[in-house]
């Protein structure tokens, strides 16, 4: 008979060999996609300007995840950190991609083998010669293997003992590089921006997984618990696995969107809240004031601000600025940044220094308003000229530039000043090449936004899948209509209201 789409898994429900085959095929597809996507991104990635044209501006999705684990070099002779690549290295983007593609092919062949040779003696109960899966022991084996992998990753890869380490940087994403990290075991290890906590947690979780795996392999669950949790039902395994996945999906969505040591801004771009809180703006102002206190002129103080730090203070780099469903990389929106114009300082004819009010994240347009140090509006670009009182022409607003390409230049003509005021709404002013990629001027979100959105959606899907399959396996008897206590509840005439035991009509004998 025909089966509905959600019953296709009954083909492998009681078939251990083919159950392994479909899992192997799924892993093969995942590994193949990862390796192929790396090669595609390498083909379109431009590594020439890691400061103003970083990978997160180019829409790279897989490369940032490889870089945070220590892969920064290419056989093409370039490195993400800008360091020269000399000699041959096995730990490169291309080698990791090739390893995934080869692994995918081997897994594909293994899946085909297990699909054909499904009736192995290994899956038969020696007592009754029936196909059987010892699910509690399988769980223990998987937990042991996962624990070993987790422990090894933390103790060897991240620490740099037998691996490259991980990507670390300063609080403002300026000094990013790969190095071995020592575990941090104190309370400070729970700081999500402390890379040492990542190492310590992998080591600790790995040890717990190893101990738990050995326990579940060596000991059998009590019969009461075995029956209560339906441990003999393969759908219980599915429900439990979905719980693991939706929990992990929600965690990585949160750490990606809000930021953490595992999602450095040099690889994934700034977070939304760094613009909302003026995170980079405050640091830039602090550095300028420190330079001025050191005897530098205003021009020198601003010229010493790194272009990378100034570029972070641009709302077009916020993942919340671009719409999720606008296809393409950030560069397809505003263009490829190639030069910092400098920091604009506006003044009115009375000599007051004015600041352009910055555009919030979720606005596409915003009125151009200039305020003094007391937050009093002193100039604006009016919507209606007839009602203008604080226009640039009336207030004599001028703009001077410090640092960047326009350092030392002063503009007094309102026709020149207004465009700079509009661009100052977006933060520091940069020049963009919009012709190369035919950019349309509409902001896009970064890799950070896409990842957080996608994993939130998947997490919700897996959450409801967990509820569905968990309910099906716990209440399997009720769903199947074979609950031994169900006959009387649905028997006609026993209750005044069917199923309501408080309305019994017939007395028990």
CSV table of C-alpha atoms in Angstrom, one decimal:
chain,number,residue,atom,x,y,z
A,1,UNK,CA,0.0,0.0,0.0
A,2,UNK,CA,1.1,3.6,-0.5
A,3,UNK,CA,2.7,5.4,2.5
A,4,UNK,CA,2.4,9.1,3.2
A,5,UNK,CA,5.7,11.1,3.1
A,6,UNK,CA,6.1,11.1,6.8
A,7,UNK,CA,6.1,7.3,6.9
A,8,UNK,CA,9.1,6.7,4.6
A,9,UNK,CA,11.4,6.0,7.5
A,10,UNK,CA,9.5,2.8,8.3
A,11,UNK,CA,11.6,1.3,5.6
A,12,UNK,CA,14.6,1.4,8.0
A,13,UNK,CA,12.7,1.3,11.3
A,14,UNK,CA,13.5,-2.3,12.1
A,15,UNK,CA,16.4,-2.8,9.7
A,16,UNK,CA,19.7,-2.1,11.5
A,17,UNK,CA,22.0,-2.4,8.5
A,18,UNK,CA,20.1,0.0,6.3
A,19,UNK,CA,19.6,2.3,9.3
A,20,UNK,CA,23.4,2.6,9.3
A,21,UNK,CA,23.4,3.0,5.5
A,22,UNK,CA,21.1,6.1,5.6
A,23,UNK,CA,23.2,7.7,8.3
A,24,UNK,CA,26.4,7.1,6.4
A,25,UNK,CA,24.8,8.6,3.3
A,26,UNK,CA,23.7,11.7,5.3
A,27,UNK,CA,27.2,12.2,6.6
A,28,UNK,CA,28.6,11.7,3.1
A,29,UNK,CA,26.3,14.4,1.7
A,30,UNK,CA,27.3,16.8,4.5
A,31,UNK,CA,31.0,16.2,4.1
A,32,UNK,CA,30.7,16.5,0.4
A,33,UNK,CA,28.8,19.7,0.6
A,34,UNK,CA,31.4,21.2,3.0
A,35,UNK,CA,34.4,20.3,0.8
A,36,UNK,CA,32.7,21.4,-2.4
A,37,UNK,CA,31.6,24.7,-0.8
A,38,UNK,CA,35.2,25.4,0.4
A,39,UNK,CA,36.5,25.0,-3.2
A,40,UNK,CA,33.7,27.3,-4.5
A,41,UNK,CA,34.4,30.0,-1.9
A,42,UNK,CA,38.1,29.8,-2.6
A,43,UNK,CA,37.4,30.4,-6.3
A,44,UNK,CA,35.4,33.6,-5.7
A,45,UNK,CA,37.3,34.9,-2.6
A,46,UNK,CA,39.5,37.9,-2.9
A,47,UNK,CA,42.2,37.9,-0.2
A,48,UNK,CA,44.0,41.1,-1.3
A,49,UNK,CA,42.5,43.4,1.3
A,50,UNK,CA,41.7,41.7,4.6
A,51,UNK,CA,41.0,45.2,6.3
A,52,UNK,CA,38.4,46.8,4.0
A,53,UNK,CA,37.4,43.8,2.1
A,54,UNK,CA,37.3,40.9,4.6
A,55,UNK,CA,35.7,37.5,4.0
A,56,UNK,CA,32.5,38.4,5.9
A,57,UNK,CA,32.0,41.3,3.6
A,58,UNK,CA,32.3,38.9,0.6
A,59,UNK,CA,29.7,36.6,1.9
A,60,UNK,CA,32.0,33.7,2.8
A,61,UNK,CA,30.2,31.1,4.9
A,62,UNK,CA,32.5,28.1,5.3
A,63,UNK,CA,35.9,29.8,5.3
A,64,UNK,CA,35.3,31.7,8.6
A,65,UNK,CA,34.5,28.5,10.4
A,66,UNK,CA,37.7,26.9,9.1
A,67,UNK,CA,39.7,30.0,10.0
A,68,UNK,CA,38.5,30.0,13.6
A,69,UNK,CA,39.8,26.4,13.9
A,70,UNK,CA,43.3,27.4,12.7
A,71,UNK,CA,43.1,27.1,8.9
A,72,UNK,CA,44.4,30.4,7.5
A,73,UNK,CA,46.7,29.5,4.6
A,74,UNK,CA,46.1,28.6,1.0
A,75,UNK,CA,48.1,26.8,-1.6
A,76,UNK,CA,47.6,29.9,-3.6
A,77,UNK,CA,50.3,31.6,-1.6
A,78,UNK,CA,48.1,33.9,0.6
A,79,UNK,CA,47.2,33.9,4.3
A,80,UNK,CA,44.2,35.5,6.1
A,81,UNK,CA,46.6,37.1,8.6
A,82,UNK,CA,48.6,38.7,5.8
A,83,UNK,CA,51.8,36.8,6.6
A,84,UNK,CA,53.8,35.4,3.7
A,85,UNK,CA,53.3,31.7,3.0
A,86,UNK,CA,56.6,29.9,2.5
A,87,UNK,CA,57.0,26.2,1.7
A,88,UNK,CA,54.4,23.5,1.5
A,89,UNK,CA,51.8,23.0,4.2
A,90,UNK,CA,49.2,20.2,4.7
A,91,UNK,CA,47.1,22.4,6.9
A,92,UNK,CA,45.4,24.6,4.3
A,93,UNK,CA,42.0,25.4,2.9
A,94,UNK,CA,42.5,23.2,-0.1
A,95,UNK,CA,43.8,20.2,1.9
A,96,UNK,CA,40.9,20.3,4.3
A,97,UNK,CA,38.5,20.5,1.4
A,98,UNK,CA,40.1,17.6,-0.3
A,99,UNK,CA,40.0,15.5,2.9
A,100,UNK,CA,36.2,16.2,3.2
A,101,UNK,CA,35.5,15.2,-0.4
A,102,UNK,CA,37.6,12.0,-0.1
A,103,UNK,CA,35.8,11.2,3.2
A,104,UNK,CA,32.5,11.8,1.4
A,105,UNK,CA,33.3,9.3,-1.3
A,106,UNK,CA,34.4,6.7,1.3
A,107,UNK,CA,31.2,7.2,3.3
A,108,UNK,CA,29.1,6.9,0.1
A,109,UNK,CA,30.7,3.5,-0.7
A,110,UNK,CA,30.2,2.4,2.9
A,111,UNK,CA,26.5,3.4,2.7
A,112,UNK,CA,26.0,1.4,-0.4
A,113,UNK,CA,27.8,-1.6,1.2
A,114,UNK,CA,25.6,-1.5,4.3
A,115,UNK,CA,22.5,-1.1,2.2
A,116,UNK,CA,23.3,-4.3,0.2
A,117,UNK,CA,24.7,-6.3,3.1
A,118,UNK,CA,22.1,-5.4,5.7
A,119,UNK,CA,21.5,-8.7,7.4
A,120,UNK,CA,24.8,-9.0,9.3
A,121,UNK,CA,25.1,-11.5,12.2
A,122,UNK,CA,26.2,-8.6,14.3
A,123,UNK,CA,22.6,-7.3,14.4
A,124,UNK,CA,20.9,-10.6,15.4
A,125,UNK,CA,20.0,-11.6,18.9
A,126,UNK,CA,21.7,-14.9,19.7
A,127,UNK,CA,18.8,-16.1,21.7
A,128,UNK,CA,16.0,-15.9,19.1
A,129,UNK,CA,18.0,-15.2,16.0
A,130,UNK,CA,15.9,-12.0,15.4
A,131,UNK,CA,17.2,-8.6,14.2
A,132,UNK,CA,17.8,-6.5,17.2
A,133,UNK,CA,19.6,-3.3,18.2
A,134,UNK,CA,21.0,-3.0,21.7
A,135,UNK,CA,20.1,0.7,21.9
A,136,UNK,CA,21.4,1.4,25.5
A,137,UNK,CA,24.8,-0.1,24.6
A,138,UNK,CA,24.9,1.8,21.2
A,139,UNK,CA,24.2,5.0,23.1
A,140,UNK,CA,27.2,4.2,25.4
A,141,UNK,CA,29.4,3.6,22.4
A,142,UNK,CA,28.4,6.8,20.7
A,143,UNK,CA,28.8,8.8,23.9
A,144,UNK,CA,32.3,7.3,24.4
A,145,UNK,CA,33.4,8.1,20.9
A,146,UNK,CA,32.0,11.7,21.1
A,147,UNK,CA,33.7,12.1,24.5
A,148,UNK,CA,37.1,11.0,23.1
A,149,UNK,CA,36.7,13.4,20.2
A,150,UNK,CA,35.6,16.3,22.4
A,151,UNK,CA,38.5,15.7,24.9
A,152,UNK,CA,41.0,15.4,22.1
A,153,UNK,CA,39.8,18.5,20.4
A,154,UNK,CA,40.2,20.6,23.6
A,155,UNK,CA,43.3,19.0,25.0
A,156,UNK,CA,45.3,18.7,21.8
A,157,UNK,CA,43.9,20.8,18.9
A,158,UNK,CA,42.9,24.0,20.8
A,159,UNK,CA,45.9,24.0,23.1
A,160,UNK,CA,48.3,23.7,20.2
A,161,UNK,CA,49.9,20.5,21.5
A,162,UNK,CA,49.1,18.6,18.3
A,163,UNK,CA,47.2,21.2,16.4
A,164,UNK,CA,47.3,24.9,15.4
A,165,UNK,CA,45.1,26.2,18.2
A,166,UNK,CA,42.3,28.6,17.5
A,167,UNK,CA,41.7,32.2,16.3
A,168,UNK,CA,42.2,34.8,19.1
A,169,UNK,CA,42.1,38.5,19.0
A,170,UNK,CA,41.8,41.6,21.1
A,171,UNK,CA,38.4,43.1,22.3
A,172,UNK,CA,38.2,45.2,19.1
A,173,UNK,CA,39.1,42.7,16.5
A,174,UNK,CA,42.4,44.2,15.4
A,175,UNK,CA,45.1,41.7,16.2
A,176,UNK,CA,43.5,38.4,15.1
A,177,UNK,CA,45.8,35.4,14.7
A,178,UNK,CA,45.9,31.6,15.4
A,179,UNK,CA,47.6,30.3,18.5
A,180,UNK,CA,47.4,27.6,21.1
A,181,UNK,CA,45.2,28.5,24.1
A,182,UNK,CA,45.6,27.3,27.6
A,183,UNK,CA,42.5,26.1,29.4
A,184,UNK,CA,40.9,28.5,32.0
A,185,UNK,CA,39.3,26.6,34.9
A,186,UNK,CA,38.1,29.4,37.1
A,187,UNK,CA,34.9,31.4,37.0
A,188,UNK,CA,36.4,33.6,34.3
A,189,UNK,CA,36.3,30.5,32.0
A,190,UNK,CA,32.5,31.0,31.8
A,191,UNK,CA,33.0,34.4,30.2
A,192,UNK,CA,31.8,33.8,26.6
A,193,UNK,CA,34.5,36.0,25.2
A,194,UNK,CA,37.3,34.1,27.0
A,195,UNK,CA,38.9,31.6,24.6
A,196,UNK,CA,40.4,29.7,27.5
A,197,UNK,CA,36.9,28.8,28.6
A,198,UNK,CA,36.3,27.1,25.2
A,199,UNK,CA,39.3,24.9,25.8
A,200,UNK,CA,38.4,24.0,29.4
A,201,UNK,CA,34.8,23.2,28.5
A,202,UNK,CA,35.8,20.8,25.7
A,203,UNK,CA,38.2,19.0,28.0
A,204,UNK,CA,35.7,18.8,30.9
A,205,UNK,CA,32.8,17.8,28.6
A,206,UNK,CA,35.0,15.2,27.0
A,207,UNK,CA,35.9,13.6,30.3
A,208,UNK,CA,32.2,13.5,31.3
A,209,UNK,CA,31.3,11.9,28.0
A,210,UNK,CA,34.0,9.2,28.3
A,211,UNK,CA,32.9,8.3,31.8
A,212,UNK,CA,29.3,8.3,30.8
A,213,UNK,CA,30.0,6.2,27.7
A,214,UNK,CA,31.9,3.6,29.7
A,215,UNK,CA,29.1,3.5,32.3
A,216,UNK,CA,26.3,2.9,29.7
A,217,UNK,CA,28.4,0.2,28.0
A,218,UNK,CA,29.1,-1.7,31.2
A,219,UNK,CA,25.7,-1.3,33.0
A,220,UNK,CA,22.2,-2.0,31.9
A,221,UNK,CA,19.3,0.3,32.7
A,222,UNK,CA,16.6,-0.8,35.3
A,223,UNK,CA,13.6,-2.4,33.7
A,224,UNK,CA,11.3,0.3,35.1
A,225,UNK,CA,13.4,3.1,33.5
A,226,UNK,CA,13.8,1.1,30.3
A,227,UNK,CA,10.1,0.8,29.8
A,228,UNK,CA,9.2,4.3,31.0
A,229,UNK,CA,11.6,5.9,28.6
A,230,UNK,CA,10.9,3.4,25.8
A,231,UNK,CA,14.6,2.6,25.4
A,232,UNK,CA,13.8,-0.3,23.1
A,233,UNK,CA,12.1,2.0,20.5
A,234,UNK,CA,14.2,3.4,17.7
A,235,UNK,CA,11.9,6.5,17.6
A,236,UNK,CA,13.1,7.3,21.2
A,237,UNK,CA,16.6,7.6,19.7
A,238,UNK,CA,15.3,10.0,17.1
A,239,UNK,CA,13.5,12.1,19.7
A,240,UNK,CA,16.5,12.2,22.0
A,241,UNK,CA,18.8,13.1,19.1
A,242,UNK,CA,16.5,15.9,18.0
A,243,UNK,CA,16.7,17.3,21.6
A,244,UNK,CA,20.5,17.5,21.3
A,245,UNK,CA,20.3,19.2,18.0
A,246,UNK,CA,17.7,21.9,18.9
A,247,UNK,CA,19.6,22.7,22.1
A,248,UNK,CA,22.9,23.1,20.2
A,249,UNK,CA,21.2,25.1,17.4
A,250,UNK,CA,19.8,27.6,19.9
A,251,UNK,CA,23.2,27.9,21.7
A,252,UNK,CA,25.1,28.6,18.5
A,253,UNK,CA,22.4,31.0,17.3
A,254,UNK,CA,22.8,33.0,20.4
A,255,UNK,CA,26.6,33.0,20.6
A,256,UNK,CA,26.7,34.0,16.9
A,257,UNK,CA,24.2,36.9,17.1
A,258,UNK,CA,25.4,38.3,20.4
A,259,UNK,CA,29.1,37.4,19.8
A,260,UNK,CA,31.5,35.2,21.7
A,261,UNK,CA,35.1,33.9,21.6
A,262,UNK,CA,34.0,31.3,19.0
A,263,UNK,CA,32.6,34.0,16.6
A,264,UNK,CA,35.4,36.6,16.3
A,265,UNK,CA,34.4,39.8,14.5
A,266,UNK,CA,37.4,39.6,12.1
A,267,UNK,CA,35.9,36.4,10.7
A,268,UNK,CA,32.1,37.0,11.0
A,269,UNK,CA,31.8,40.8,11.2
A,270,UNK,CA,30.5,43.0,14.0
A,271,UNK,CA,27.4,42.3,16.0
A,272,UNK,CA,24.3,44.4,15.9
A,273,UNK,CA,24.7,45.5,19.5
A,274,UNK,CA,28.2,46.9,18.9
A,275,UNK,CA,26.6,49.6,16.8
A,276,UNK,CA,23.6,50.1,19.1
A,277,UNK,CA,26.0,50.7,22.1
A,278,UNK,CA,28.5,52.8,20.2
A,279,UNK,CA,31.1,50.1,21.1
A,280,UNK,CA,33.7,51.0,18.4
A,281,UNK,CA,32.8,54.8,18.4
A,282,UNK,CA,33.6,55.0,22.1
A,283,UNK,CA,36.9,53.2,21.6
A,284,UNK,CA,37.9,55.5,18.7
A,285,UNK,CA,37.1,58.6,20.8
A,286,UNK,CA,39.1,57.2,23.7
A,287,UNK,CA,42.1,56.6,21.5
A,288,UNK,CA,41.8,60.1,20.0
A,289,UNK,CA,41.6,61.7,23.4
A,290,UNK,CA,44.6,59.7,24.5
A,291,UNK,CA,46.6,60.8,21.4
A,292,UNK,CA,45.7,64.4,22.1
A,293,UNK,CA,46.7,64.1,25.7
A,294,UNK,CA,50.1,62.8,24.4
A,295,UNK,CA,50.7,66.0,22.5
A,296,UNK,CA,49.5,65.1,19.1
A,297,UNK,CA,47.5,67.4,16.9
A,298,UNK,CA,43.9,66.6,16.0
A,299,UNK,CA,44.9,65.5,12.5
A,300,UNK,CA,47.7,63.3,13.9
A,301,UNK,CA,45.4,61.8,16.5
A,302,UNK,CA,42.8,60.7,13.9
A,303,UNK,CA,45.4,59.6,11.4
A,304,UNK,CA,46.7,57.1,14.0
A,305,UNK,CA,43.3,55.4,14.2
A,306,UNK,CA,43.5,52.0,12.4
A,307,UNK,CA,41.4,51.8,9.2
A,308,UNK,CA,40.0,48.4,10.5
A,309,UNK,CA,38.7,50.0,13.7
A,310,UNK,CA,37.1,52.9,11.8
A,311,UNK,CA,35.5,50.4,9.3
A,312,UNK,CA,33.9,48.5,12.2
A,313,UNK,CA,32.2,51.8,13.1
A,314,UNK,CA,30.0,51.8,10.0
A,315,UNK,CA,26.4,50.7,10.2
A,316,UNK,CA,26.5,49.0,6.8
A,317,UNK,CA,28.6,46.3,8.5
A,318,UNK,CA,25.9,45.5,11.1
A,319,UNK,CA,24.2,42.1,10.5
A,320,UNK,CA,20.8,43.7,11.4
A,321,UNK,CA,21.1,46.5,8.8
A,322,UNK,CA,20.6,44.3,5.7
A,323,UNK,CA,17.5,42.3,5.1
A,324,UNK,CA,17.9,38.6,5.4
A,325,UNK,CA,16.1,37.9,2.1
A,326,UNK,CA,18.2,40.2,0.0
A,327,UNK,CA,20.4,37.7,-1.8
A,328,UNK,CA,24.1,38.3,-1.9
A,329,UNK,CA,27.1,39.4,0.0
A,330,UNK,CA,27.5,42.8,1.8
A,331,UNK,CA,29.6,44.0,-1.1
A,332,UNK,CA,26.6,43.5,-3.4
A,333,UNK,CA,24.9,46.3,-1.4
A,334,UNK,CA,27.1,49.3,-0.8
A,335,UNK,CA,30.1,48.1,-2.8
A,336,UNK,CA,33.7,47.2,-2.1
A,337,UNK,CA,35.2,49.6,0.4
A,338,UNK,CA,38.7,50.9,-0.6
A,339,UNK,CA,39.4,54.1,1.3
A,340,UNK,CA,38.6,55.9,4.5
A,341,UNK,CA,37.7,59.5,3.8
A,342,UNK,CA,38.5,60.6,7.3
A,343,UNK,CA,36.6,61.8,10.4
A,344,UNK,CA,34.2,64.7,9.7
A,345,UNK,CA,33.8,67.5,12.2
A,346,UNK,CA,30.9,69.8,11.6
A,347,UNK,CA,30.6,73.4,12.8
A,348,UNK,CA,28.0,76.2,12.5
A,349,UNK,CA,28.8,79.8,11.9
A,350,UNK,CA,28.9,80.5,15.7
A,351,UNK,CA,31.8,78.0,16.0
A,352,UNK,CA,29.9,75.3,17.8
A,353,UNK,CA,31.0,71.7,17.1
A,354,UNK,CA,28.1,69.7,15.8
A,355,UNK,CA,27.5,65.9,15.7
A,356,UNK,CA,25.3,64.1,13.2
A,357,UNK,CA,22.7,61.9,14.9
A,358,UNK,CA,23.4,58.3,13.8
A,359,UNK,CA,21.0,56.1,12.1
A,360,UNK,CA,19.5,53.2,14.2
A,361,UNK,CA,19.9,49.6,13.0
A,362,UNK,CA,16.4,49.1,11.8
A,363,UNK,CA,15.9,52.3,9.9
A,364,UNK,CA,16.4,52.6,6.1
A,365,UNK,CA,16.0,56.3,6.1
A,366,UNK,CA,16.5,58.8,8.9
A,367,UNK,CA,16.3,62.6,9.2
A,368,UNK,CA,19.7,64.4,9.1
A,369,UNK,CA,19.9,66.2,12.4
A,370,UNK,CA,23.0,67.8,13.9
A,371,UNK,CA,23.3,68.5,17.6
A,372,UNK,CA,25.8,70.3,19.8
A,373,UNK,CA,27.5,68.9,22.9
A,374,UNK,CA,24.4,69.5,25.0
A,375,UNK,CA,22.3,67.5,22.5
A,376,UNK,CA,20.5,70.6,21.3
A,377,UNK,CA,19.5,70.5,17.6
A,378,UNK,CA,21.5,73.3,15.8
A,379,UNK,CA,21.2,72.3,12.2
A,380,UNK,CA,19.3,69.8,9.9
A,381,UNK,CA,18.4,69.0,6.3
A,382,UNK,CA,14.7,70.0,6.2
A,383,UNK,CA,12.1,67.9,4.5
A,384,UNK,CA,10.2,71.1,3.4
A,385,UNK,CA,12.3,74.1,2.5
A,386,UNK,CA,9.3,76.5,3.2
A,387,UNK,CA,9.5,75.6,6.9
A,388,UNK,CA,13.3,75.6,7.1
A,389,UNK,CA,14.8,77.2,10.2
A,390,UNK,CA,18.0,75.3,10.7
A,391,UNK,CA,19.2,74.5,7.2
A,392,UNK,CA,22.9,74.4,6.4
A,393,UNK,CA,22.5,77.6,4.4
A,394,UNK,CA,20.9,79.4,7.4
A,395,UNK,CA,23.3,78.0,10.1
A,396,UNK,CA,26.4,78.3,7.9
A,397,UNK,CA,27.4,74.7,8.6
A,398,UNK,CA,30.9,73.6,7.5
A,399,UNK,CA,32.8,70.3,7.7
A,400,UNK,CA,36.5,69.7,8.4
A,401,UNK,CA,38.2,66.3,8.0
A,402,UNK,CA,40.9,64.8,10.2
A,403,UNK,CA,42.7,61.6,9.2
A,404,UNK,CA,42.0,59.5,6.1
A,405,UNK,CA,42.1,60.6,2.5
A,406,UNK,CA,40.6,64.1,3.1
A,407,UNK,CA,42.8,65.0,6.1
A,408,UNK,CA,43.0,68.7,6.5
A,409,UNK,CA,40.3,69.7,4.0
A,410,UNK,CA,37.5,72.0,4.8
A,411,UNK,CA,34.2,72.2,2.9
A,412,UNK,CA,32.0,75.3,3.3
A,413,UNK,CA,29.5,75.1,0.4
A,414,UNK,CA,26.2,73.5,1.6
A,415,UNK,CA,26.1,71.5,-1.7
A,416,UNK,CA,29.3,69.8,-0.6
A,417,UNK,CA,28.5,69.6,3.1
A,418,UNK,CA,25.1,67.9,2.9
A,419,UNK,CA,26.3,64.6,1.3
A,420,UNK,CA,28.9,64.3,4.0
A,421,UNK,CA,26.3,64.8,6.7
A,422,UNK,CA,24.1,62.1,5.1
A,423,UNK,CA,27.0,59.7,5.0
A,424,UNK,CA,28.0,60.5,8.6
A,425,UNK,CA,24.6,59.1,9.7
A,426,UNK,CA,26.1,55.7,8.9
A,427,UNK,CA,29.3,56.2,11.0
A,428,UNK,CA,32.7,56.8,9.7
A,429,UNK,CA,32.8,57.8,6.0
A,430,UNK,CA,34.3,55.4,3.5
A,431,UNK,CA,34.5,55.4,-0.3
A,432,UNK,CA,33.1,52.3,-2.1
A,433,UNK,CA,33.5,50.8,-5.5
A,434,UNK,CA,30.0,50.0,-6.6
A,435,UNK,CA,30.8,49.3,-10.3
A,436,UNK,CA,32.9,46.1,-10.0
A,437,UNK,CA,30.1,44.0,-8.5
A,438,UNK,CA,27.2,46.2,-9.9
A,439,UNK,CA,26.2,46.9,-6.3
A,440,UNK,CA,22.6,48.2,-5.9
A,441,UNK,CA,23.0,50.4,-2.8
A,442,UNK,CA,20.7,48.2,-0.6
A,443,UNK,CA,22.3,46.9,2.5
A,444,UNK,CA,22.8,43.1,3.0
A,445,UNK,CA,23.3,41.2,6.2
A,446,UNK,CA,26.6,39.4,7.0
A,447,UNK,CA,27.5,35.8,7.5
A,448,UNK,CA,26.7,36.3,11.2
A,449,UNK,CA,23.1,37.2,10.4
A,450,UNK,CA,22.5,34.4,8.0
A,451,UNK,CA,24.0,31.8,10.4
A,452,UNK,CA,22.0,33.0,13.4
A,453,UNK,CA,18.7,33.1,11.4
A,454,UNK,CA,19.2,29.7,9.8
A,455,UNK,CA,20.1,28.0,13.0
A,456,UNK,CA,17.2,29.6,14.9
A,457,UNK,CA,14.8,28.2,12.2
A,458,UNK,CA,16.4,24.8,12.3
A,459,UNK,CA,16.4,24.8,16.1
A,460,UNK,CA,12.6,25.5,16.2
A,461,UNK,CA,12.0,22.8,13.6
A,462,UNK,CA,14.0,20.3,15.6
A,463,UNK,CA,12.3,21.4,18.8
A,464,UNK,CA,8.9,20.6,17.4
A,465,UNK,CA,10.2,17.4,15.9
A,466,UNK,CA,11.5,16.4,19.3
A,467,UNK,CA,8.1,17.1,20.8
A,468,UNK,CA,6.3,15.2,18.0
A,469,UNK,CA,8.5,12.1,18.0
A,470,UNK,CA,8.9,12.1,21.8
A,471,UNK,CA,5.1,12.1,22.2
A,472,UNK,CA,4.7,9.4,19.7
A,473,UNK,CA,7.1,7.1,21.4
A,474,UNK,CA,5.9,7.8,25.0
A,475,UNK,CA,2.2,7.5,24.1
A,476,UNK,CA,2.7,4.9,21.4
A,477,UNK,CA,0.1,2.6,22.8
A,478,UNK,CA,-2.5,5.3,22.9
A,479,UNK,CA,-1.8,6.4,19.4
A,480,UNK,CA,-2.0,2.8,18.2
A,481,UNK,CA,-5.3,2.3,20.0
A,482,UNK,CA,-4.0,-0.8,21.9
A,483,UNK,CA,-3.6,0.7,25.4
A,484,UNK,CA,-5.0,-2.1,27.7
A,485,UNK,CA,-6.7,0.6,29.9
A,486,UNK,CA,-8.3,2.3,27.0
A,487,UNK,CA,-11.1,-0.3,26.2
A,488,UNK,CA,-13.4,0.7,29.0
A,489,UNK,CA,-13.0,4.4,28.4
A,490,UNK,CA,-14.3,4.2,24.9
A,491,UNK,CA,-16.9,1.4,25.4
A,492,UNK,CA,-20.4,2.7,24.7
A,493,UNK,CA,-22.6,3.1,27.8
A,494,UNK,CA,-19.9,2.8,30.4
A,495,UNK,CA,-19.6,6.6,30.9
A,496,UNK,CA,-22.1,9.3,30.4
A,497,UNK,CA,-19.3,11.3,28.8
A,498,UNK,CA,-16.9,9.1,26.8
A,499,UNK,CA,-13.5,9.0,28.4
A,500,UNK,CA,-14.5,11.0,31.5
A,501,UNK,CA,-14.1,8.5,34.4
A,502,UNK,CA,-16.0,10.8,36.8
A,503,UNK,CA,-19.3,10.2,34.8
A,504,UNK,CA,-19.4,6.4,35.2
A,505,UNK,CA,-22.9,4.8,34.6
A,506,UNK,CA,-22.0,1.2,35.1
A,507,UNK,CA,-20.7,0.1,38.5
A,508,UNK,CA,-17.6,-2.1,38.7
A,509,UNK,CA,-18.3,-5.7,39.8
